[in-house]
Amino acid sequence: MLGPELVVVLGLAIALTSGIADRIRVAPPVLLLLFGAALALVPEFTHVQLPADAVLLLFLPALLYWESLTTSLREIRKNLRGIVLMGTLLVVVTAGAVAVLLHLLGMPWGPAWVLGAAVAPTDATAVGVLTKMLPRRNVTVLRAESLVNDGTTLVVYGIAVAVTVGTEELTVWGVSAMLALSYLGGVAAGLVAAWLGTLILRRVDTVVLENLVTLLVPFVAFLAAEAIGASGVLAVVAAGIVVSQVGPKLDRAETRQQVRAFWSFLTFLLNGALFVLVGIEAMVAARALEPAELLRATGVIAAVALALVLVRFAFLYVAGGSVWLVTRRTGGTPREGHRDRLVSGFAGFRGAVSLAMAVAVPRTLESGSAFPDRDVIVFVTAGVVVVTIVGQALVLPAVLRRAALPEDESVGEERRYAERTAIEEALDALPRLARSTGADRATVERLRKEYEAHLDVIQAREEEDDDHPALQRHDTAVALELALVRHKAATLLRLRDADEIDDLVLRQVRSGYDAEEARLNGSTPA
């Protein structure tokens, strides 16, 4: 049975590519795809097949849920107009343009629309990894666009697959009903799942159960939406945004720490595993094509990748011009300018969602015959993902220099404001809290001095005075505390190795030291 071997190989692939990607300056997703393609040369792995339903259920809910949890709702509200336009209209226009191009190149309409839908959406994870140099607003808009367009394109993809397979007929009323059900039903299912999750979280006081509820929410939302024929992706995104706003009011510090660690690791593994598995499928698909078909598919990759960039730029500038005309008449000011559109045009990376849709294409039609051009769809989608990630990632630094976007310092400013306000209000509440807890005067004065010293550090950072005595004292104190914590941890290990304490005691005491070390490492913002 190949299952255990495949799990080990996937883990090794993710570990190796993550370790060498920065050294050779190649994007990890590209290395993962290449690793999967090389793996397909091993005879045992040529029979690896991913069930369509399993791909969509296992990968998409987790990946999109974490992106929804970690996005900024405030920035989404500020840029809602552009996000909605790019997350709905642009993705439909892109899928249609690619479908027309593919049909002109000889592909039937059904597979052309399936492939067009697969490559239409941008990828939130790829945007987050490859555009860390962008200001917060640009990154948030790109991530929010990718979350919305995932839901839109999966509706288009579902219609194209259903019509091609033969389970649905293409009519105006039928498509309109499917779109309405997908959007409204998906959002409703996500809201219900989030409401149930928060309801349970209010009544659970065990960290393990809180984590389990958090894990179940996206999958419940996805399955509930799919059960009524709605968009599972939109359900997951809606649930994630709601939980991101309500969850911090309900769970505890330990739960939040575990949730962040768990979801970061889980999405890292799933994203990497998906790229490797699609690399295997792409190579298997390439070997199933005749040499002439393979050469033609390679040309299709270049044509589709170019079309994606041109359509994105055309839409951005047409939409931008329309918004400019409207705001000029109403006396408003458009939020996006030429430099923003230039950067956004080159930041349309494709990634995991496109790959998941390509692999999820059914292998047979309702009649029992093979799905037309399925191998071409998988191969071309994988190729387009590689071209967009490599090509646009190489071009993006030069584009950023050309655009010269202003440096975004709002995050640092808001962090300092949040810390200062929290400390000031804590100092105001100190006498009242001291009375309620029964703290003695010496303890109160010690804490007051510590909090006032922290305020001095924040003031020094706001003034950008690196030589400020308060900042130097803070940095020296943090370095000393870190050294002491690590020394205490080393002492624990020595006692355990000398058989003076048990491993259980080591883990219990060390967990407190680990939390203290993590706090100290995060006390100086980057």
Coordinates of C-alpha atoms in Angstrom, one line a residue:
M1 CA 0.0 0.0 0.0
L2 CA 1.4 3.4 -1.1
G3 CA -0.3 5.5 1.6
P4 CA 2.4 5.6 4.3
E5 CA 5.2 5.9 1.8
L6 CA 3.4 8.8 0.1
V7 CA 3.0 10.6 3.4
V8 CA 6.7 10.3 4.2
V9 CA 7.7 11.4 0.7
L10 CA 5.4 14.4 0.9
G11 CA 7.0 15.4 4.2
L12 CA 10.5 15.0 2.9
A13 CA 9.6 17.0 -0.2
I14 CA 8.2 19.9 1.8
A15 CA 11.2 19.9 4.2
L16 CA 13.8 19.8 1.4
T17 CA 12.3 22.5 -0.7
S18 CA 11.7 24.8 2.2
G19 CA 15.4 24.3 3.2
I20 CA 16.9 25.0 -0.2
A21 CA 14.4 27.5 -1.7
D22 CA 16.0 30.6 -0.2
R23 CA 19.5 29.4 -0.9
I24 CA 18.9 29.0 -4.6
R25 CA 16.4 31.8 -4.8
V26 CA 13.6 29.8 -6.4
A27 CA 10.0 30.0 -5.1
P28 CA 9.1 27.0 -3.0
P29 CA 5.9 26.2 -4.9
V30 CA 8.0 25.8 -8.1
L31 CA 10.4 23.4 -6.4
L32 CA 7.5 21.4 -5.0
L33 CA 5.9 21.0 -8.4
L34 CA 9.3 19.9 -9.9
F35 CA 9.7 17.5 -7.0
G36 CA 6.3 16.0 -7.7
A37 CA 7.1 15.8 -11.5
A38 CA 10.4 13.9 -10.7
L39 CA 8.5 11.7 -8.3
A40 CA 6.1 10.7 -11.1
L41 CA 9.1 9.0 -12.8
V42 CA 9.0 6.4 -10.1
P43 CA 6.7 3.6 -11.3
E44 CA 4.9 3.2 -8.0
F45 CA 3.8 6.9 -7.9
T46 CA 2.4 7.0 -11.4
H47 CA -0.8 5.4 -10.0
V48 CA -1.4 8.1 -7.5
Q49 CA -4.9 9.5 -8.1
L50 CA -6.6 12.2 -6.1
P51 CA -10.4 11.8 -5.7
A52 CA -12.0 15.0 -6.9
D53 CA -14.2 15.5 -3.8
A54 CA -11.3 14.8 -1.5
V55 CA -9.1 17.4 -3.1
L56 CA -11.8 20.2 -2.6
L57 CA -12.7 19.0 0.9
L58 CA -9.3 18.4 2.4
F59 CA -7.3 21.3 0.9
L60 CA -9.5 24.3 0.2
P61 CA -11.4 24.7 3.5
A62 CA -8.3 24.7 5.7
L63 CA -6.2 27.0 3.3
L64 CA -9.0 29.6 2.8
Y65 CA -10.1 29.5 6.4
W66 CA -6.7 30.5 7.7
E67 CA -6.4 33.3 5.1
S68 CA -9.9 34.6 6.2
L69 CA -8.9 34.5 9.9
T70 CA -5.7 36.5 9.3
T71 CA -7.0 39.2 6.9
S72 CA -8.0 42.7 7.9
L73 CA -11.8 43.4 7.9
R74 CA -11.2 47.1 8.3
E75 CA -9.1 47.3 5.2
I76 CA -11.7 45.1 3.3
R77 CA -14.4 47.7 4.2
K78 CA -12.2 50.6 3.1
N79 CA -11.5 48.9 -0.3
L80 CA -14.8 47.0 -0.7
R81 CA -15.6 48.5 -4.1
G82 CA -12.3 47.4 -5.8
I83 CA -12.3 44.0 -4.0
V84 CA -15.9 43.2 -5.2
L85 CA -15.1 44.2 -8.7
M86 CA -11.9 42.2 -8.9
G87 CA -13.3 39.3 -6.9
T88 CA -16.4 38.9 -9.1
L89 CA -16.4 40.6 -12.4
L90 CA -12.6 40.3 -13.1
V91 CA -12.6 36.6 -12.5
V92 CA -15.6 36.0 -14.8
V93 CA -14.0 38.1 -17.5
T94 CA -10.7 36.3 -17.1
A95 CA -12.3 32.9 -17.3
G96 CA -14.3 33.9 -20.3
A97 CA -11.3 35.4 -22.1
V98 CA -9.2 32.3 -21.5
A99 CA -12.0 30.1 -22.6
V100 CA -12.4 32.0 -25.9
L101 CA -8.6 31.9 -26.5
L102 CA -8.6 28.1 -25.8
H103 CA -11.5 27.6 -28.1
L104 CA -9.8 29.5 -30.9
L105 CA -6.8 27.2 -30.3
G106 CA -9.0 24.2 -30.9
M107 CA -10.3 23.1 -27.5
P108 CA -14.0 22.4 -27.1
W109 CA -16.1 24.9 -25.2
G110 CA -16.7 22.7 -22.1
P111 CA -13.0 21.9 -21.3
A112 CA -12.1 25.5 -22.3
W113 CA -14.4 27.0 -19.7
V114 CA -13.1 24.5 -17.1
L115 CA -9.5 25.4 -17.7
G116 CA -10.4 29.1 -17.9
A117 CA -12.1 28.9 -14.5
A118 CA -9.2 27.0 -13.0
V119 CA -6.6 29.6 -13.9
A120 CA -8.8 32.7 -13.3
P121 CA -8.4 33.2 -9.5
T122 CA -5.4 34.6 -7.8
D123 CA -4.0 32.8 -4.8
A124 CA -4.1 34.3 -1.3
T125 CA -1.1 32.2 0.0
A126 CA 1.1 33.0 -3.0
V127 CA 0.3 36.7 -2.6
G128 CA 1.1 36.6 1.1
V129 CA 4.5 34.9 0.6
L130 CA 5.7 36.8 -2.5
T131 CA 4.5 40.4 -1.8
K132 CA 5.7 41.0 1.8
M133 CA 7.4 44.1 0.5
L134 CA 4.1 45.8 -0.3
P135 CA 2.2 48.2 1.9
R136 CA -0.5 46.7 4.1
R137 CA -3.4 48.1 2.0
N138 CA -2.1 46.6 -1.2
V139 CA -1.5 43.2 0.4
T140 CA -5.0 43.2 2.0
V141 CA -6.7 44.1 -1.2
L142 CA -4.9 41.4 -3.1
R143 CA -5.6 38.8 -0.4
A144 CA -9.3 39.8 -0.1
E145 CA -9.6 39.7 -3.9
S146 CA -8.2 36.2 -3.9
L147 CA -10.7 35.1 -1.2
V148 CA -13.7 36.5 -3.0
N149 CA -12.6 35.3 -6.5
D150 CA -12.1 31.8 -5.2
G151 CA -15.8 31.6 -4.5
T152 CA -16.7 33.2 -7.8
T153 CA -14.5 31.0 -9.9
L154 CA -15.6 27.8 -8.2
V155 CA -19.1 28.7 -9.2
V156 CA -18.1 29.1 -12.8
Y157 CA -15.9 26.0 -12.5
G158 CA -18.8 24.0 -11.1
I159 CA -21.2 25.1 -13.9
A160 CA -18.6 24.3 -16.6
V161 CA -17.8 20.9 -15.2
A162 CA -21.5 20.0 -14.7
V163 CA -22.4 21.1 -18.2
T164 CA -19.5 19.2 -19.7
V165 CA -20.1 16.0 -17.7
G166 CA -23.8 16.2 -18.7
T167 CA -25.5 16.6 -15.4
E168 CA -26.7 20.2 -16.1
E169 CA -28.1 22.0 -19.1
L170 CA -26.8 25.5 -19.9
T171 CA -29.7 28.0 -19.7
V172 CA -29.8 31.6 -18.6
W173 CA -32.3 30.9 -15.8
G174 CA -30.4 27.8 -14.7
V175 CA -27.1 29.6 -14.5
S176 CA -28.7 32.6 -12.7
A177 CA -30.3 30.3 -10.2
M178 CA -27.0 28.5 -9.6
L179 CA -25.2 31.8 -9.1
A180 CA -27.8 33.1 -6.7
L181 CA -27.8 29.9 -4.7
S182 CA -24.0 29.6 -4.6
Y183 CA -23.5 33.2 -3.3
L184 CA -26.5 33.6 -0.9
G185 CA -26.5 30.0 0.2
G186 CA -22.7 29.9 0.7
V187 CA -22.7 33.1 2.8
A188 CA -25.7 31.9 4.8
A189 CA -24.0 28.5 5.5
G190 CA -20.8 30.2 6.6
L191 CA -22.7 32.5 9.0
V192 CA -24.6 29.6 10.5
A193 CA -21.5 27.6 11.0
A194 CA -19.7 30.5 12.6
W195 CA -22.7 31.2 14.8
L196 CA -22.8 27.5 16.0
G197 CA -19.0 27.6 16.5
T198 CA -19.1 30.7 18.7
L199 CA -22.2 29.3 20.6
I200 CA -20.2 26.2 21.5
L201 CA -17.1 28.2 22.3
R202 CA -19.1 30.2 24.9
R203 CA -19.9 27.0 26.7
V204 CA -16.5 25.2 26.4
D205 CA -13.7 25.8 28.9
T206 CA -11.2 23.2 27.8
V207 CA -8.4 24.2 25.5
V208 CA -8.4 21.0 23.5
L209 CA -12.2 21.2 22.9
E210 CA -11.8 24.9 21.9
N211 CA -9.2 23.9 19.3
L212 CA -11.4 21.1 18.0
V213 CA -14.3 23.5 17.5
T214 CA -12.1 25.9 15.7
L215 CA -10.9 23.1 13.4
L216 CA -14.4 21.9 12.6
V217 CA -15.9 25.2 11.7
P218 CA -14.5 25.5 8.2
F219 CA -15.3 21.9 7.3
V220 CA -18.9 22.2 8.7
A221 CA -19.4 25.4 6.7
F222 CA -18.0 23.8 3.5
L223 CA -20.1 20.6 3.8
A224 CA -23.2 22.4 4.7
A225 CA -22.9 24.7 1.7
E226 CA -22.2 21.9 -0.6
A227 CA -25.1 19.9 0.7
I228 CA -27.5 22.6 -0.5
G229 CA -25.7 23.2 -3.7
A230 CA -24.1 26.5 -2.6
S231 CA -20.5 27.6 -2.7
G232 CA -18.5 25.9 0.0
V233 CA -15.6 28.3 -0.5
L234 CA -17.7 31.4 0.2
A235 CA -19.1 29.6 3.2
V236 CA -15.6 29.1 4.6
V237 CA -14.6 32.7 3.9
A238 CA -17.7 34.1 5.6
A239 CA -17.2 31.8 8.6
G240 CA -13.5 32.8 8.9
I241 CA -14.2 36.5 8.8
V242 CA -16.9 36.2 11.4
V243 CA -14.8 34.0 13.7
S244 CA -11.8 36.4 13.3
Q245 CA -14.0 39.2 14.8
V246 CA -15.8 37.2 17.5
G247 CA -13.3 34.5 18.4
P248 CA -10.8 36.8 20.3
K249 CA -13.6 37.7 22.7
L250 CA -14.4 34.1 23.6
D251 CA -11.2 32.0 23.7
R252 CA -8.3 32.1 26.1
A253 CA -4.6 33.0 25.6
E254 CA -3.5 29.4 25.6
T255 CA -6.1 28.6 23.0
R256 CA -5.1 31.4 20.8
Q257 CA -1.4 30.4 20.9
Q258 CA -2.3 26.8 20.0
V259 CA -4.6 27.9 17.2
R260 CA -2.0 30.1 15.6
A261 CA 0.7 27.4 15.8
F262 CA -1.7 24.6 14.6
W263 CA -3.2 26.5 11.6
S264 CA 0.1 27.9 10.5
F265 CA 1.7 24.5 10.4
L266 CA -1.4 22.8 8.9
T267 CA -1.7 25.2 6.0
F268 CA 2.0 25.0 5.4
L269 CA 1.8 21.2 5.1
L270 CA -1.4 21.2 3.0
N271 CA -0.2 23.9 0.6
G272 CA 3.1 22.0 0.1
A273 CA 1.5 18.6 -0.2
L274 CA -0.9 19.9 -2.9
F275 CA 1.9 21.3 -5.0
V276 CA 3.8 18.0 -4.9
L277 CA 0.6 15.9 -5.7
V278 CA -0.2 18.2 -8.6
G279 CA 3.4 17.9 -9.8
I280 CA 2.8 14.1 -9.9
E281 CA -0.5 14.4 -11.8
A282 CA 1.0 17.0 -14.2
M283 CA 3.8 14.7 -15.1
V284 CA 1.5 11.7 -15.5
A285 CA -0.7 13.9 -17.7
A286 CA 2.3 15.0 -19.8
R287 CA 3.4 11.4 -20.3
A288 CA -0.2 10.5 -21.5
L289 CA 0.0 13.2 -24.2
E290 CA 1.5 12.6 -27.6
P291 CA 4.7 14.6 -28.5
A292 CA 2.7 16.9 -30.8
E293 CA 0.0 17.4 -28.1
L294 CA 2.6 18.1 -25.5
L295 CA 4.3 20.7 -27.6
R296 CA 0.9 22.3 -28.3
A297 CA 0.1 22.3 -24.6
T298 CA 3.4 24.0 -23.8
G299 CA 2.4 26.8 -26.3
V300 CA -1.0 27.0 -24.7
I301 CA 0.7 27.6 -21.3
A302 CA 2.6 30.6 -22.7
A303 CA -0.5 32.0 -24.4
V304 CA -2.7 31.6 -21.3
A305 CA -0.1 33.1 -19.0
L306 CA 0.2 36.1 -21.3
A307 CA -3.6 36.5 -21.6
L308 CA -4.0 36.5 -17.8
V309 CA -1.6 39.4 -17.5
L310 CA -3.1 41.4 -20.4
V311 CA -6.7 40.8 -19.2
R312 CA -5.8 41.8 -15.7
F313 CA -4.1 45.1 -16.8
A314 CA -7.0 45.9 -19.2
F315 CA -9.6 45.4 -16.5
L316 CA -7.7 47.4 -13.9
Y317 CA -7.2 50.4 -16.2
V318 CA -10.8 50.3 -17.6
A319 CA -12.3 49.9 -14.1
G320 CA -9.9 52.6 -12.8
G321 CA -10.9 55.0 -15.6
S322 CA -14.5 54.4 -14.9
V323 CA -14.1 55.0 -11.1
W324 CA -12.1 58.2 -11.9
L325 CA -14.9 59.5 -14.0
V326 CA -17.5 58.8 -11.4
T327 CA -15.5 60.2 -8.5
R328 CA -14.6 63.3 -10.6
R329 CA -18.3 64.0 -11.1
T330 CA -19.2 63.4 -7.5
G331 CA -16.2 65.4 -6.2
G332 CA -14.5 62.3 -4.5
T333 CA -11.0 61.0 -4.7
P334 CA -10.3 57.5 -6.1
R335 CA -8.3 55.3 -3.6
E336 CA -6.2 53.7 -6.3
G337 CA -3.8 55.4 -8.6
H338 CA -1.6 54.4 -11.5
R339 CA 1.1 53.1 -9.3
D340 CA -1.3 50.8 -7.3
R341 CA -2.7 49.4 -10.6
L342 CA 0.8 48.8 -12.0
V343 CA 1.7 46.7 -8.9
S344 CA -1.6 44.9 -8.8
G345 CA -1.3 44.0 -12.5
F346 CA 1.9 42.1 -11.9
A347 CA 0.8 40.6 -8.6
G348 CA -1.8 38.2 -10.0
F349 CA -0.1 35.0 -8.9
R350 CA -1.9 31.7 -9.4
G351 CA -1.5 28.9 -6.9
A352 CA -3.1 26.2 -4.8
V353 CA -6.7 26.9 -5.6
S354 CA -6.1 26.6 -9.4
L355 CA -4.2 23.4 -8.8
A356 CA -7.0 21.9 -6.7
M357 CA -9.6 22.7 -9.3
A358 CA -7.5 21.1 -12.1
V359 CA -6.9 17.9 -10.2
A360 CA -10.6 17.8 -9.1
V361 CA -11.8 17.6 -12.8
P362 CA -13.7 14.3 -13.1
R363 CA -12.1 11.5 -15.1
T364 CA -15.3 10.4 -16.9
L365 CA -18.5 11.9 -18.2
E366 CA -22.1 10.9 -17.4
S367 CA -22.0 8.6 -20.4
G368 CA -18.9 6.8 -19.1
S369 CA -16.5 8.2 -21.6
A370 CA -13.3 10.0 -20.6
F371 CA -13.5 13.7 -19.7
P372 CA -12.2 15.6 -22.8
D373 CA -8.7 17.1 -22.6
R374 CA -8.4 16.4 -18.8
D375 CA -4.7 15.7 -19.1
V376 CA -4.2 19.0 -21.0
I377 CA -6.2 20.9 -18.3
V378 CA -4.0 19.5 -15.5
F379 CA -0.7 20.0 -17.4
V380 CA -1.6 23.6 -18.6
T381 CA -2.8 24.7 -15.1
A382 CA 0.4 23.5 -13.4
G383 CA 2.4 25.2 -16.1
V384 CA 0.5 28.5 -15.8
V385 CA 1.0 28.4 -12.0
V386 CA 4.8 28.0 -12.5
V387 CA 5.0 30.7 -15.1
T388 CA 3.0 33.3 -13.1
I389 CA 4.9 32.6 -9.9
V390 CA 8.3 32.6 -11.5
G391 CA 7.8 35.3 -14.1
Q392 CA 5.8 37.7 -12.1
A393 CA 7.9 37.2 -9.0
L394 CA 11.0 38.1 -11.1
V395 CA 9.4 41.2 -12.5
L396 CA 7.7 42.4 -9.3
P397 CA 10.8 43.8 -7.6
A398 CA 11.5 46.0 -10.6
V399 CA 7.9 47.0 -10.8
L400 CA 7.9 48.0 -7.1
R401 CA 11.0 50.2 -7.7
R402 CA 9.2 51.8 -10.7
A403 CA 6.0 52.3 -8.8
A404 CA 7.9 53.7 -5.7
L405 CA 4.9 53.1 -3.4
P406 CA 5.2 55.1 -0.1
E407 CA 6.5 53.0 2.8
D408 CA 3.7 51.8 5.0
E409 CA 4.4 52.6 8.6
S410 CA 0.8 52.4 9.8
V411 CA 1.2 49.0 11.4
G412 CA 4.1 50.1 13.6
E413 CA 2.3 53.3 14.5
E414 CA -0.9 51.5 15.4
R415 CA 1.0 48.9 17.4
R416 CA 2.7 51.7 19.4
Y417 CA -0.7 53.5 19.9
A418 CA -2.3 50.2 21.0
E419 CA 0.4 49.4 23.5
R420 CA 0.5 53.0 24.9
T421 CA -3.2 53.2 25.3
A422 CA -3.4 49.8 26.9
I423 CA -0.7 50.7 29.4
E424 CA -2.1 54.1 30.2
E425 CA -5.5 52.6 30.9
A426 CA -3.9 49.8 33.0
L427 CA -2.1 52.4 35.1
D428 CA -5.3 54.3 35.6
A429 CA -7.0 51.1 36.7
L430 CA -4.1 49.9 38.9
P431 CA -5.4 51.3 42.3
R432 CA -8.8 49.8 41.7
L433 CA -7.4 46.4 40.6
A434 CA -4.9 46.4 43.5
R435 CA -7.8 46.8 46.0
S436 CA -9.9 44.0 44.3
T437 CA -6.9 41.6 44.3
G438 CA -5.6 42.5 47.7
A439 CA -2.1 43.4 46.4
D440 CA 0.2 45.2 48.9
R441 CA 1.7 48.6 48.3
A442 CA 5.2 47.4 47.4
T443 CA 3.8 45.2 44.6
V444 CA 1.7 48.0 43.3
E445 CA 4.7 50.4 43.2
R446 CA 6.9 47.8 41.5
L447 CA 4.3 47.2 38.8
R448 CA 3.8 50.9 38.4
K449 CA 7.5 51.5 37.8
E450 CA 7.6 48.7 35.2
Y451 CA 4.6 50.0 33.3
E452 CA 5.9 53.6 33.3
A453 CA 9.3 52.3 32.0
H454 CA 7.5 50.5 29.2
L455 CA 5.7 53.8 28.4
D456 CA 9.1 55.5 28.1
V457 CA 10.3 52.8 25.7
I458 CA 7.2 53.4 23.5
Q459 CA 7.8 57.1 23.5
A460 CA 11.4 56.6 22.5
R461 CA 10.3 54.4 19.6
E462 CA 7.7 57.0 18.5
E463 CA 10.5 59.6 18.4
E464 CA 12.8 57.1 16.6
D465 CA 15.5 57.9 19.0
D466 CA 17.7 54.7 19.1
D467 CA 20.0 56.3 21.6
H468 CA 17.3 57.1 24.1
P469 CA 18.4 55.8 27.6
A470 CA 15.0 54.2 28.2
L471 CA 15.3 52.2 24.9
Q472 CA 18.9 51.2 25.7
R473 CA 17.9 50.1 29.2
H474 CA 15.0 48.1 27.8
D475 CA 17.1 46.3 25.2
T476 CA 19.7 45.5 27.8
A477 CA 17.1 44.2 30.2
V478 CA 15.5 42.0 27.5
A479 CA 18.9 40.5 26.6
L480 CA 19.6 39.8 30.2
E481 CA 16.2 38.2 30.9
L482 CA 16.6 36.0 27.8
A483 CA 20.0 34.9 29.0
L484 CA 18.6 34.1 32.4
V485 CA 15.6 32.1 31.0
R486 CA 17.9 30.1 28.8
H487 CA 20.2 29.5 31.7
K488 CA 17.2 28.2 33.8
A489 CA 16.2 25.9 30.9
A490 CA 19.8 24.6 30.7
T491 CA 19.7 23.9 34.4
L492 CA 16.5 21.9 34.0
L493 CA 18.1 19.8 31.3
R494 CA 21.1 19.2 33.6
L495 CA 18.9 18.1 36.4
R496 CA 16.9 15.7 34.1
D497 CA 20.1 14.2 32.7
A498 CA 21.4 13.7 36.2
D499 CA 18.2 11.8 37.0
E500 CA 17.3 14.4 39.7
I501 CA 14.0 15.3 38.1
D502 CA 11.6 13.4 35.9
D503 CA 10.8 14.2 32.2
L504 CA 7.3 15.1 33.3
V505 CA 8.7 17.8 35.6
L506 CA 11.0 19.0 32.9
R507 CA 8.1 19.5 30.5
Q508 CA 5.9 21.2 33.0
V509 CA 8.5 23.8 34.2
R510 CA 10.0 24.2 30.7
S511 CA 6.6 25.2 29.2
G512 CA 6.5 28.3 31.5
Y513 CA 10.1 29.2 30.4
D514 CA 9.1 28.7 26.7
A515 CA 6.2 31.1 27.1
E516 CA 8.5 33.6 28.9
E517 CA 11.1 33.3 26.1
A518 CA 8.5 33.8 23.4
R519 CA 7.2 36.9 25.2
L520 CA 10.7 38.4 25.4
N521 CA 11.5 37.6 21.8
G522 CA 8.4 39.5 20.8
S523 CA 8.9 42.5 23.0
T524 CA 11.0 44.3 20.4
P525 CA 9.0 44.7 17.1
A526 CA 10.8 44.2 13.8

